[in-house]
PDB file of C-alpha atoms in Angstrom:
ATOM      1  CA  MET A   3      34.141-106.079 -68.215  1.00  0.00           C
ATOM      2  CA  SER A   4      31.505-106.453 -70.896  1.00  0.00           C
ATOM      3  CA  SER A   5      28.478-108.615 -70.170  1.00  0.00           C
ATOM      4  CA  GLY A   6      29.690-111.016 -72.845  1.00  0.00           C
ATOM      5  CA  ASP A   7      32.454-112.088 -70.470  1.00  0.00           C
ATOM      6  CA  PHE A   8      30.131-112.729 -67.557  1.00  0.00           C
ATOM      7  CA  VAL A   9      30.385-116.206 -66.027  1.00  0.00           C
ATOM      8  CA  LEU A  10      27.489-117.502 -63.930  1.00  0.00           C
ATOM      9  CA  ASP A  11      28.554-119.506 -60.870  1.00  0.00           C
ATOM     10  CA  PRO A  12      28.266-123.204 -61.844  1.00  0.00           C
ATOM     11  CA  ARG A  13      26.162-124.018 -58.747  1.00  0.00           C
ATOM     12  CA  LEU A  14      23.628-121.353 -59.707  1.00  0.00           C
ATOM     13  CA  ALA A  15      23.695-122.567 -63.310  1.00  0.00           C
ATOM     14  CA  ALA A  16      23.092-126.188 -62.246  1.00  0.00           C
ATOM     15  CA  ASN A  17      20.018-125.435 -60.125  1.00  0.00           C
ATOM     16  CA  THR A  18      18.213-122.831 -62.210  1.00  0.00           C
ATOM     17  CA  GLN A  19      16.591-122.129 -65.554  1.00  0.00           C
ATOM     18  CA  PRO A  20      16.964-118.755 -67.280  1.00  0.00           C
ATOM     19  CA  VAL A  21      13.812-116.603 -67.328  1.00  0.00           C
ATOM     20  CA  VAL A  22      14.714-113.158 -68.682  1.00  0.00           C
ATOM     21  CA  THR A  23      17.632-110.819 -69.113  1.00  0.00           C
ATOM     22  CA  LEU A  24      17.074-107.405 -67.511  1.00  0.00           C
ATOM     23  CA  PRO A  25      19.436-104.480 -68.197  1.00  0.00           C
ATOM     24  CA  MET A  26      21.601-105.315 -65.173  1.00  0.00           C
ATOM     25  CA  CYS A  27      20.646-108.815 -64.049  1.00  0.00           C
ATOM     26  CA  ASP A  28      19.929-112.263 -65.364  1.00  0.00           C
ATOM     27  CA  VAL A  29      16.713-113.559 -63.799  1.00  0.00           C
ATOM     28  CA  LEU A  30      16.731-117.297 -63.077  1.00  0.00           C
ATOM     29  CA  LEU A  31      14.092-119.712 -61.779  1.00  0.00           C
ATOM     30  CA  MET A  32      15.274-122.101 -59.056  1.00  0.00           C
ATOM     31  CA  ASP A  33      14.422-125.652 -60.068  1.00  0.00           C
ATOM     32  CA  ASP A  34      12.466-126.246 -56.864  1.00  0.00           C
ATOM     33  CA  ALA A  35       8.736-126.808 -57.229  1.00  0.00           C
ATOM     34  CA  ARG A  36       8.145-126.169 -53.496  1.00  0.00           C
ATOM     35  CA  TYR A  37       8.198-122.396 -54.085  1.00  0.00           C
ATOM     36  CA  ALA A  38       8.141-119.984 -57.020  1.00  0.00           C
ATOM     37  CA  TRP A  39      11.702-118.804 -56.442  1.00  0.00           C
ATOM     38  CA  LEU A  40      13.619-116.353 -58.623  1.00  0.00           C
ATOM     39  CA  VAL A  41      17.246-115.291 -58.416  1.00  0.00           C
ATOM     40  CA  LEU A  42      18.651-112.061 -59.856  1.00  0.00           C
ATOM     41  CA  VAL A  43      22.338-112.108 -60.739  1.00  0.00           C
ATOM     42  CA  PRO A  44      24.029-108.862 -61.803  1.00  0.00           C
ATOM     43  CA  ARG A  45      26.178-109.598 -64.848  1.00  0.00           C
ATOM     44  CA  ARG A  46      29.371-108.379 -63.176  1.00  0.00           C
ATOM     45  CA  ASN A  47      32.182-110.787 -62.426  1.00  0.00           C
ATOM     46  CA  GLY A  48      33.827-110.682 -59.013  1.00  0.00           C
ATOM     47  CA  MET A  49      30.953-109.000 -57.150  1.00  0.00           C
ATOM     48  CA  VAL A  50      30.199-110.520 -53.730  1.00  0.00           C
ATOM     49  CA  GLU A  51      28.511-107.904 -51.569  1.00  0.00           C
ATOM     50  CA  ILE A  52      25.864-105.341 -52.475  1.00  0.00           C
ATOM     51  CA  ALA A  53      28.456-102.902 -51.146  1.00  0.00           C
ATOM     52  CA  ASP A  54      30.808-103.929 -53.980  1.00  0.00           C
ATOM     53  CA  LEU A  55      28.478-102.086 -56.376  1.00  0.00           C
ATOM     54  CA  SER A  56      28.527 -98.319 -56.811  1.00  0.00           C
ATOM     55  CA  ASP A  57      25.580 -96.380 -55.354  1.00  0.00           C
ATOM     56  CA  ARG A  58      24.157 -96.104 -58.849  1.00  0.00           C
ATOM     57  CA  GLN A  59      24.544 -99.824 -59.538  1.00  0.00           C
ATOM     58  CA  GLN A  60      22.931-100.629 -56.181  1.00  0.00           C
ATOM     59  CA  ALA A  61      19.975 -98.431 -57.096  1.00  0.00           C
ATOM     60  CA  GLU A  62      19.673-100.178 -60.468  1.00  0.00           C
ATOM     61  CA  LEU A  63      19.835-103.615 -58.825  1.00  0.00           C
ATOM     62  CA  TRP A  64      17.095-102.795 -56.302  1.00  0.00           C
ATOM     63  CA  GLN A  65      14.963-101.295 -59.059  1.00  0.00           C
ATOM     64  CA  GLU A  66      15.163-104.595 -60.942  1.00  0.00           C
ATOM     65  CA  VAL A  67      14.420-106.486 -57.713  1.00  0.00           C
ATOM     66  CA  GLY A  68      11.347-104.275 -57.234  1.00  0.00           C
ATOM     67  CA  ARG A  69      10.177-105.061 -60.748  1.00  0.00           C
ATOM     68  CA  VAL A  70      10.631-108.802 -60.208  1.00  0.00           C
ATOM     69  CA  VAL A  71       8.861-108.633 -56.816  1.00  0.00           C
ATOM     70  CA  ALA A  72       5.825-106.943 -58.371  1.00  0.00           C
ATOM     71  CA  LYS A  73       5.607-109.400 -61.254  1.00  0.00           C
ATOM     72  CA  LEU A  74       6.220-112.528 -59.202  1.00  0.00           C
ATOM     73  CA  ARG A  75       3.490-111.345 -56.847  1.00  0.00           C
ATOM     74  CA  SER A  76       0.988-110.826 -59.642  1.00  0.00           C
ATOM     75  CA  VAL A  77       1.854-114.064 -61.471  1.00  0.00           C
ATOM     76  CA  THR A  78       1.680-116.271 -58.369  1.00  0.00           C
ATOM     77  CA  SER A  79      -0.880-114.412 -56.205  1.00  0.00           C
ATOM     78  CA  CYS A  80       1.349-115.384 -53.287  1.00  0.00           C
ATOM     79  CA  GLU A  81       0.718-114.318 -49.733  1.00  0.00           C
ATOM     80  CA  LYS A  82       4.186-112.946 -48.992  1.00  0.00           C
ATOM     81  CA  ILE A  83       7.381-112.117 -50.822  1.00  0.00           C
ATOM     82  CA  ASN A  84      10.748-112.935 -49.270  1.00  0.00           C
ATOM     83  CA  ILE A  85      13.843-111.117 -50.474  1.00  0.00           C
ATOM     84  CA  GLY A  86      17.317-112.264 -49.510  1.00  0.00           C
ATOM     85  CA  ALA A  87      20.932-111.558 -50.355  1.00  0.00           C
ATOM     86  CA  LEU A  88      22.992-114.091 -48.413  1.00  0.00           C
ATOM     87  CA  GLY A  89      25.875-115.561 -50.404  1.00  0.00           C
ATOM     88  CA  ASN A  90      27.314-117.602 -47.541  1.00  0.00           C
ATOM     89  CA  ILE A  91      27.747-120.611 -49.833  1.00  0.00           C
ATOM     90  CA  VAL A  92      27.710-119.225 -53.400  1.00  0.00           C
ATOM     91  CA  ARG A  93      29.700-115.995 -53.157  1.00  0.00           C
ATOM     92  CA  GLN A  94      28.754-114.570 -56.574  1.00  0.00           C
ATOM     93  CA  LEU A  95      26.393-111.667 -55.825  1.00  0.00           C
ATOM     94  CA  HIS A  96      22.776-112.737 -56.245  1.00  0.00           C
ATOM     95  CA  VAL A  97      19.422-111.716 -54.793  1.00  0.00           C
ATOM     96  CA  HIS A  98      16.605-114.174 -54.078  1.00  0.00           C
ATOM     97  CA  VAL A  99      12.957-113.219 -54.593  1.00  0.00           C
ATOM     98  CA  VAL A 100      10.666-115.983 -53.328  1.00  0.00           C
ATOM     99  CA  ALA A 101       6.874-116.304 -53.389  1.00  0.00           C
ATOM    100  CA  ARG A 102       5.725-117.646 -50.027  1.00  0.00           C
ATOM    101  CA  ASN A 103       2.414-119.025 -48.794  1.00  0.00           C
ATOM    102  CA  GLN A 104       1.177-120.294 -45.440  1.00  0.00           C
ATOM    103  CA  GLY A 105       1.766-124.017 -45.306  1.00  0.00           C
ATOM    104  CA  ASP A 106       4.550-124.097 -47.910  1.00  0.00           C
ATOM    105  CA  ALA A 107       7.437-126.474 -47.186  1.00  0.00           C
ATOM    106  CA  ALA A 108       9.440-124.069 -45.014  1.00  0.00           C
ATOM    107  CA  TRP A 109       6.676-121.769 -43.720  1.00  0.00           C
ATOM    108  CA  PRO A 110       7.144-119.540 -41.749  1.00  0.00           C
ATOM    109  CA  GLY A 111      10.897-120.126 -41.777  1.00  0.00           C
ATOM    110  CA  PRO A 112      13.294-119.105 -44.543  1.00  0.00           C
ATOM    111  CA  VAL A 113      13.653-121.260 -47.673  1.00  0.00           C
ATOM    112  CA  TRP A 114      17.447-121.194 -47.681  1.00  0.00           C
ATOM    113  CA  GLY A 115      18.940-124.452 -46.443  1.00  0.00           C
ATOM    114  CA  HIS A 116      15.509-125.969 -45.782  1.00  0.00           C
ATOM    115  CA  GLY A 117      15.222-129.596 -46.891  1.00  0.00           C
ATOM    116  CA  LYS A 118      15.903-130.708 -50.438  1.00  0.00           C
ATOM    117  CA  ALA A 119      14.779-129.146 -53.695  1.00  0.00           C
ATOM    118  CA  GLU A 120      11.959-130.941 -55.501  1.00  0.00           C
ATOM    119  CA  LYS A 121      12.544-130.614 -59.199  1.00  0.00           C
ATOM    120  CA  TYR A 122       9.704-129.328 -61.364  1.00  0.00           C
ATOM    121  CA  GLU A 123       7.837-131.527 -63.762  1.00  0.00           C
ATOM    122  CA  SER A 124       9.153-129.896 -66.947  1.00  0.00           C
ATOM    123  CA  SER A 125       5.823-128.826 -68.485  1.00  0.00           C
ATOM    124  CA  ARG A 126       4.836-127.119 -65.223  1.00  0.00           C
ATOM    125  CA  ARG A 127       8.195-125.399 -65.013  1.00  0.00           C
ATOM    126  CA  ASP A 128       8.027-124.209 -68.617  1.00  0.00           C
ATOM    127  CA  ALA A 129       4.489-122.893 -68.115  1.00  0.00           C
ATOM    128  CA  LEU A 130       5.622-120.853 -65.087  1.00  0.00           C
ATOM    129  CA  ILE A 131       8.665-119.554 -66.957  1.00  0.00           C
ATOM    130  CA  GLY A 132       6.387-118.538 -69.836  1.00  0.00           C
ATOM    131  CA  ARG A 133       4.071-116.591 -67.539  1.00  0.00           C
ATOM    132  CA  LEU A 134       7.027-114.879 -65.858  1.00  0.00           C
ATOM    133  CA  GLN A 135       8.570-113.995 -69.213  1.00  0.00           C
ATOM    134  CA  ARG A 136       5.338-112.415 -70.410  1.00  0.00           C
ATOM    135  CA  ALA A 137       5.056-110.409 -67.182  1.00  0.00           C
ATOM    136  CA  LEU A 138       8.673-109.281 -67.176  1.00  0.00           C
ATOM    137  CA  THR A 139       9.097-108.267 -70.819  1.00  0.00           C
TER     138      THR A 139
ATOM    139  CA  MET B  17       0.894 -90.328 -41.521  1.00  0.00           C
ATOM    140  CA  SER B  18       3.549 -88.380 -39.644  1.00  0.00           C
ATOM    141  CA  SER B  19       6.403 -90.306 -38.067  1.00  0.00           C
ATOM    142  CA  GLY B  20       5.107 -89.238 -34.665  1.00  0.00           C
ATOM    143  CA  ASP B  21       2.219 -91.658 -35.159  1.00  0.00           C
ATOM    144  CA  PHE B  22       4.425 -94.560 -36.097  1.00  0.00           C
ATOM    145  CA  VAL B  23       3.962 -97.703 -33.992  1.00  0.00           C
ATOM    146  CA  LEU B  24       6.733-100.296 -33.934  1.00  0.00           C
ATOM    147  CA  ASP B  25       5.487-103.896 -33.913  1.00  0.00           C
ATOM    148  CA  PRO B  26       5.623-105.051 -30.257  1.00  0.00           C
ATOM    149  CA  ARG B  27       7.592-108.221 -31.165  1.00  0.00           C
ATOM    150  CA  LEU B  28      10.278-106.122 -32.826  1.00  0.00           C
ATOM    151  CA  ALA B  29      10.255-103.720 -29.882  1.00  0.00           C
ATOM    152  CA  ALA B  30      10.646-106.581 -27.383  1.00  0.00           C
ATOM    153  CA  ASN B  31      13.700-108.119 -29.062  1.00  0.00           C
ATOM    154  CA  THR B  32      15.685-105.056 -30.102  1.00  0.00           C
ATOM    155  CA  GLN B  33      17.434-101.936 -28.861  1.00  0.00           C
ATOM    156  CA  PRO B  34      17.280 -98.663 -30.814  1.00  0.00           C
ATOM    157  CA  VAL B  35      20.526 -97.633 -32.508  1.00  0.00           C
ATOM    158  CA  VAL B  36      19.845 -94.609 -34.726  1.00  0.00           C
ATOM    159  CA  THR B  37      17.043 -92.851 -36.562  1.00  0.00           C
ATOM    160  CA  LEU B  38      17.728 -92.414 -40.268  1.00  0.00           C
ATOM    161  CA  PRO B  39      15.532 -90.153 -42.438  1.00  0.00           C
ATOM    162  CA  MET B  40      13.246 -93.053 -43.408  1.00  0.00           C
ATOM    163  CA  CYS B  41      14.003 -95.923 -41.030  1.00  0.00           C
ATOM    164  CA  ASP B  42      14.590 -96.670 -37.391  1.00  0.00           C
ATOM    165  CA  VAL B  43      17.686 -98.847 -37.046  1.00  0.00           C
ATOM    166  CA  LEU B  44      17.466-101.441 -34.271  1.00  0.00           C
ATOM    167  CA  LEU B  45      19.950-103.958 -32.854  1.00  0.00           C
ATOM    168  CA  MET B  46      18.573-107.467 -32.326  1.00  0.00           C
ATOM    169  CA  ASP B  47      19.276-108.543 -28.761  1.00  0.00           C
ATOM    170  CA  ASP B  48      21.111-111.661 -29.912  1.00  0.00           C
ATOM    171  CA  ALA B  49      24.811-111.844 -29.149  1.00  0.00           C
ATOM    172  CA  ARG B  50      25.341-114.681 -31.666  1.00  0.00           C
ATOM    173  CA  TYR B  51      25.489-112.175 -34.537  1.00  0.00           C
ATOM    174  CA  ALA B  52      25.740-108.393 -35.005  1.00  0.00           C
ATOM    175  CA  TRP B  53      22.220-108.093 -36.419  1.00  0.00           C
ATOM    176  CA  LEU B  54      20.499-104.859 -37.367  1.00  0.00           C
ATOM    177  CA  VAL B  55      16.920-104.295 -38.476  1.00  0.00           C
ATOM    178  CA  LEU B  56      15.723-101.287 -40.473  1.00  0.00           C
ATOM    179  CA  VAL B  57      12.065-100.374 -40.057  1.00  0.00           C
ATOM    180  CA  PRO B  58      10.559 -97.661 -42.280  1.00  0.00           C
ATOM    181  CA  ARG B  59       8.450 -95.379 -40.083  1.00  0.00           C
ATOM    182  CA  ARG B  60       5.282 -95.984 -42.100  1.00  0.00           C
ATOM    183  CA  ASN B  61       2.321 -97.758 -40.535  1.00  0.00           C
ATOM    184  CA  GLY B  62       0.607-100.506 -42.511  1.00  0.00           C
ATOM    185  CA  MET B  63       3.514-101.321 -44.841  1.00  0.00           C
ATOM    186  CA  VAL B  64       4.092-105.054 -45.352  1.00  0.00           C
ATOM    187  CA  GLU B  65       5.871-105.584 -48.666  1.00  0.00           C
ATOM    188  CA  ILE B  66       8.641-103.576 -50.280  1.00  0.00           C
ATOM    189  CA  ALA B  67       6.141-103.273 -53.141  1.00  0.00           C
ATOM    190  CA  ASP B  68       3.819-101.305 -50.814  1.00  0.00           C
ATOM    191  CA  LEU B  69       6.299 -98.429 -51.026  1.00  0.00           C
ATOM    192  CA  SER B  70       6.449 -96.053 -53.983  1.00  0.00           C
ATOM    193  CA  ASP B  71       9.437 -96.393 -56.310  1.00  0.00           C
ATOM    194  CA  ARG B  72      10.965 -93.356 -54.641  1.00  0.00           C
ATOM    195  CA  GLN B  73      10.429 -94.744 -51.139  1.00  0.00           C
ATOM    196  CA  GLN B  74      11.905 -98.094 -52.214  1.00  0.00           C
ATOM    197  CA  ALA B  75      14.992 -96.278 -53.502  1.00  0.00           C
ATOM    198  CA  GLU B  76      15.307 -94.380 -50.219  1.00  0.00           C
ATOM    199  CA  LEU B  77      14.924 -97.586 -48.195  1.00  0.00           C
ATOM    200  CA  TRP B  78      17.637 -99.416 -50.165  1.00  0.00           C
ATOM    201  CA  GLN B  79      19.907 -96.401 -49.897  1.00  0.00           C
ATOM    202  CA  GLU B  80      19.600 -96.553 -46.122  1.00  0.00           C
ATOM    203  CA  VAL B  81      20.157-100.323 -46.220  1.00  0.00           C
ATOM    204  CA  GLY B  82      23.327 -99.700 -48.258  1.00  0.00           C
ATOM    205  CA  ARG B  83      24.555 -97.215 -45.695  1.00  0.00           C
ATOM    206  CA  VAL B  84      23.895 -99.638 -42.833  1.00  0.00           C
ATOM    207  CA  VAL B  85      25.581-102.505 -44.729  1.00  0.00           C
ATOM    208  CA  ALA B  86      28.738-100.434 -45.252  1.00  0.00           C
ATOM    209  CA  LYS B  87      28.927 -99.309 -41.630  1.00  0.00           C
ATOM    210  CA  LEU B  88      28.098-102.699 -40.098  1.00  0.00           C
ATOM    211  CA  ARG B  89      30.817-104.197 -42.281  1.00  0.00           C
ATOM    212  CA  SER B  90      33.424-101.676 -41.167  1.00  0.00           C
ATOM    213  CA  VAL B  91      32.445-101.800 -37.470  1.00  0.00           C
ATOM    214  CA  THR B  92      32.434-105.612 -37.251  1.00  0.00           C
ATOM    215  CA  SER B  93      35.020-106.585 -39.914  1.00  0.00           C
ATOM    216  CA  CYS B  94      32.647-109.454 -40.711  1.00  0.00           C
ATOM    217  CA  GLU B  95      33.248-111.926 -43.485  1.00  0.00           C
ATOM    218  CA  LYS B  96      29.821-111.648 -45.149  1.00  0.00           C
ATOM    219  CA  ILE B  97      26.727-109.493 -44.945  1.00  0.00           C
ATOM    220  CA  ASN B  98      23.276-111.088 -45.171  1.00  0.00           C
ATOM    221  CA  ILE B  99      20.305-108.946 -46.156  1.00  0.00           C
ATOM    222  CA  GLY B 100      16.759-110.201 -45.795  1.00  0.00           C
ATOM    223  CA  ALA B 101      13.203-108.918 -46.026  1.00  0.00           C
ATOM    224  CA  LEU B 102      10.974-111.812 -44.988  1.00  0.00           C
ATOM    225  CA  GLY B 103       8.075-110.764 -42.760  1.00  0.00           C
ATOM    226  CA  ASN B 104       6.467-114.204 -42.608  1.00  0.00           C
ATOM    227  CA  ILE B 105       5.955-113.840 -38.849  1.00  0.00           C
ATOM    228  CA  VAL B 106       6.150-110.093 -38.113  1.00  0.00           C
ATOM    229  CA  ARG B 107       4.309-108.476 -41.011  1.00  0.00           C
ATOM    230  CA  GLN B 108       5.412-104.879 -40.382  1.00  0.00           C
ATOM    231  CA  LEU B 109       7.892-104.087 -43.171  1.00  0.00           C
ATOM    232  CA  HIS B 110      11.466-104.476 -41.939  1.00  0.00           C
ATOM    233  CA  VAL B 111      14.831-105.331 -43.479  1.00  0.00           C
ATOM    234  CA  HIS B 112      17.496-107.380 -41.723  1.00  0.00           C
ATOM    235  CA  VAL B 113      21.210-106.629 -42.148  1.00  0.00           C
ATOM    236  CA  VAL B 114      23.315-109.274 -40.432  1.00  0.00           C
ATOM    237  CA  ALA B 115      27.090-109.586 -40.020  1.00  0.00           C
ATOM    238  CA  ARG B 116      28.085-113.204 -40.647  1.00  0.00           C
ATOM    239  CA  ASN B 117      31.285-115.149 -40.071  1.00  0.00           C
ATOM    240  CA  GLN B 118      32.363-118.717 -40.748  1.00  0.00           C
ATOM    241  CA  GLY B 119      31.593-120.783 -37.686  1.00  0.00           C
ATOM    242  CA  ASP B 120      28.878-118.484 -36.303  1.00  0.00           C
ATOM    243  CA  ALA B 121      25.851-120.207 -34.751  1.00  0.00           C
ATOM    244  CA  ALA B 122      23.912-120.661 -38.008  1.00  0.00           C
ATOM    245  CA  TRP B 123      26.767-120.680 -40.553  1.00  0.00           C
ATOM    246  CA  PRO B 124      26.339-121.149 -43.513  1.00  0.00           C
ATOM    247  CA  GLY B 125      22.562-121.228 -43.107  1.00  0.00           C
ATOM    248  CA  PRO B 126      20.307-118.235 -42.552  1.00  0.00           C
ATOM    249  CA  VAL B 127      19.936-116.723 -39.068  1.00  0.00           C
ATOM    250  CA  TRP B 128      16.140-116.492 -39.227  1.00  0.00           C
ATOM    251  CA  GLY B 129      14.467-119.182 -37.185  1.00  0.00           C
ATOM    252  CA  HIS B 130      17.780-120.730 -36.151  1.00  0.00           C
ATOM    253  CA  GLY B 131      17.899-121.738 -32.491  1.00  0.00           C
ATOM    254  CA  LYS B 132      17.277-119.307 -29.675  1.00  0.00           C
ATOM    255  CA  ALA B 133      18.560-115.783 -29.236  1.00  0.00           C
ATOM    256  CA  GLU B 134      21.327-115.354 -26.661  1.00  0.00           C
ATOM    257  CA  LYS B 135      20.859-112.013 -24.976  1.00  0.00           C
ATOM    258  CA  TYR B 136      23.838-109.663 -24.827  1.00  0.00           C
ATOM    259  CA  GLU B 137      25.647-108.884 -21.635  1.00  0.00           C
ATOM    260  CA  SER B 138      24.515-105.244 -21.346  1.00  0.00           C
ATOM    261  CA  SER B 139      27.931-103.548 -21.342  1.00  0.00           C
ATOM    262  CA  ARG B 140      28.915-105.457 -24.493  1.00  0.00           C
ATOM    263  CA  ARG B 141      25.628-104.545 -26.148  1.00  0.00           C
ATOM    264  CA  ASP B 142      25.969-100.870 -25.233  1.00  0.00           C
ATOM    265  CA  ALA B 143      29.541-100.771 -26.529  1.00  0.00           C
ATOM    266  CA  LEU B 144      28.436-102.183 -29.887  1.00  0.00           C
ATOM    267  CA  ILE B 145      25.512 -99.754 -30.084  1.00  0.00           C
ATOM    268  CA  GLY B 146      27.909 -96.894 -29.339  1.00  0.00           C
ATOM    269  CA  ARG B 147      30.261 -97.930 -32.146  1.00  0.00           C
ATOM    270  CA  LEU B 148      27.353 -98.293 -34.574  1.00  0.00           C
ATOM    271  CA  GLN B 149      25.944 -94.908 -33.579  1.00  0.00           C
ATOM    272  CA  ARG B 150      29.277 -93.202 -34.190  1.00  0.00           C
ATOM    273  CA  ALA B 151      29.578 -94.898 -37.595  1.00  0.00           C
ATOM    274  CA  LEU B 152      26.019 -94.100 -38.659  1.00  0.00           C
ATOM    275  CA  THR B 153      25.742 -90.467 -37.551  1.00  0.00           C
TER     276      THR B 153
END
């Protein structure tokens, strides 16, 4: 399957903005101003579990996650990074990388399923995307 | 720092049972019968974020996570695997690998921070640990 045929899950597409394209994954920003929250989606249709990837693909995915973790940390100066691969609702394989800070909306609990997203004011969102793009490319 | 000097966070120690020792990580079973829930802890003092590990150590950690994911999946025949590295409460670096099923106590939300742990009946816990040990060694 070439990456040209890749179809992003419509629920991910509806709640995110594209940031950058890494060799394996699309990196998306969740449209939720409560946290700086990125999602990596390997451009492979039909993948659900990390274990559906070959060992080599898993290594490549985690390498890209590591790169995103480092850059999100430096761009946001956050206190903690949370990484999660859940997929209980949206089954298409995706990995969350979230910048967390004491006192944020869900602290110290997980962000998934906590309250309702608060959409970004668009200039603030675009500024963050710009900073992430410069860090990640 | 040799692994002999490694000190497991007392909150992790209090809520888990040891399963196996992998080359990098101790694998622990959370004492919570609501889910088959493993935790991998790299035997390195002072590590908080994945990004605190070298690229090579990160690769080794994710390789061990991949191995645990595959074995937990086959031992439990679960519907979904959840992977998480949060550390908002216990800062010592650790990675959760949780077997999830529709209708489990937190489904489809995350397990972290959801309700109270229900301790295993000890024979059931020891049987699960035995099956995991055989799969992982």
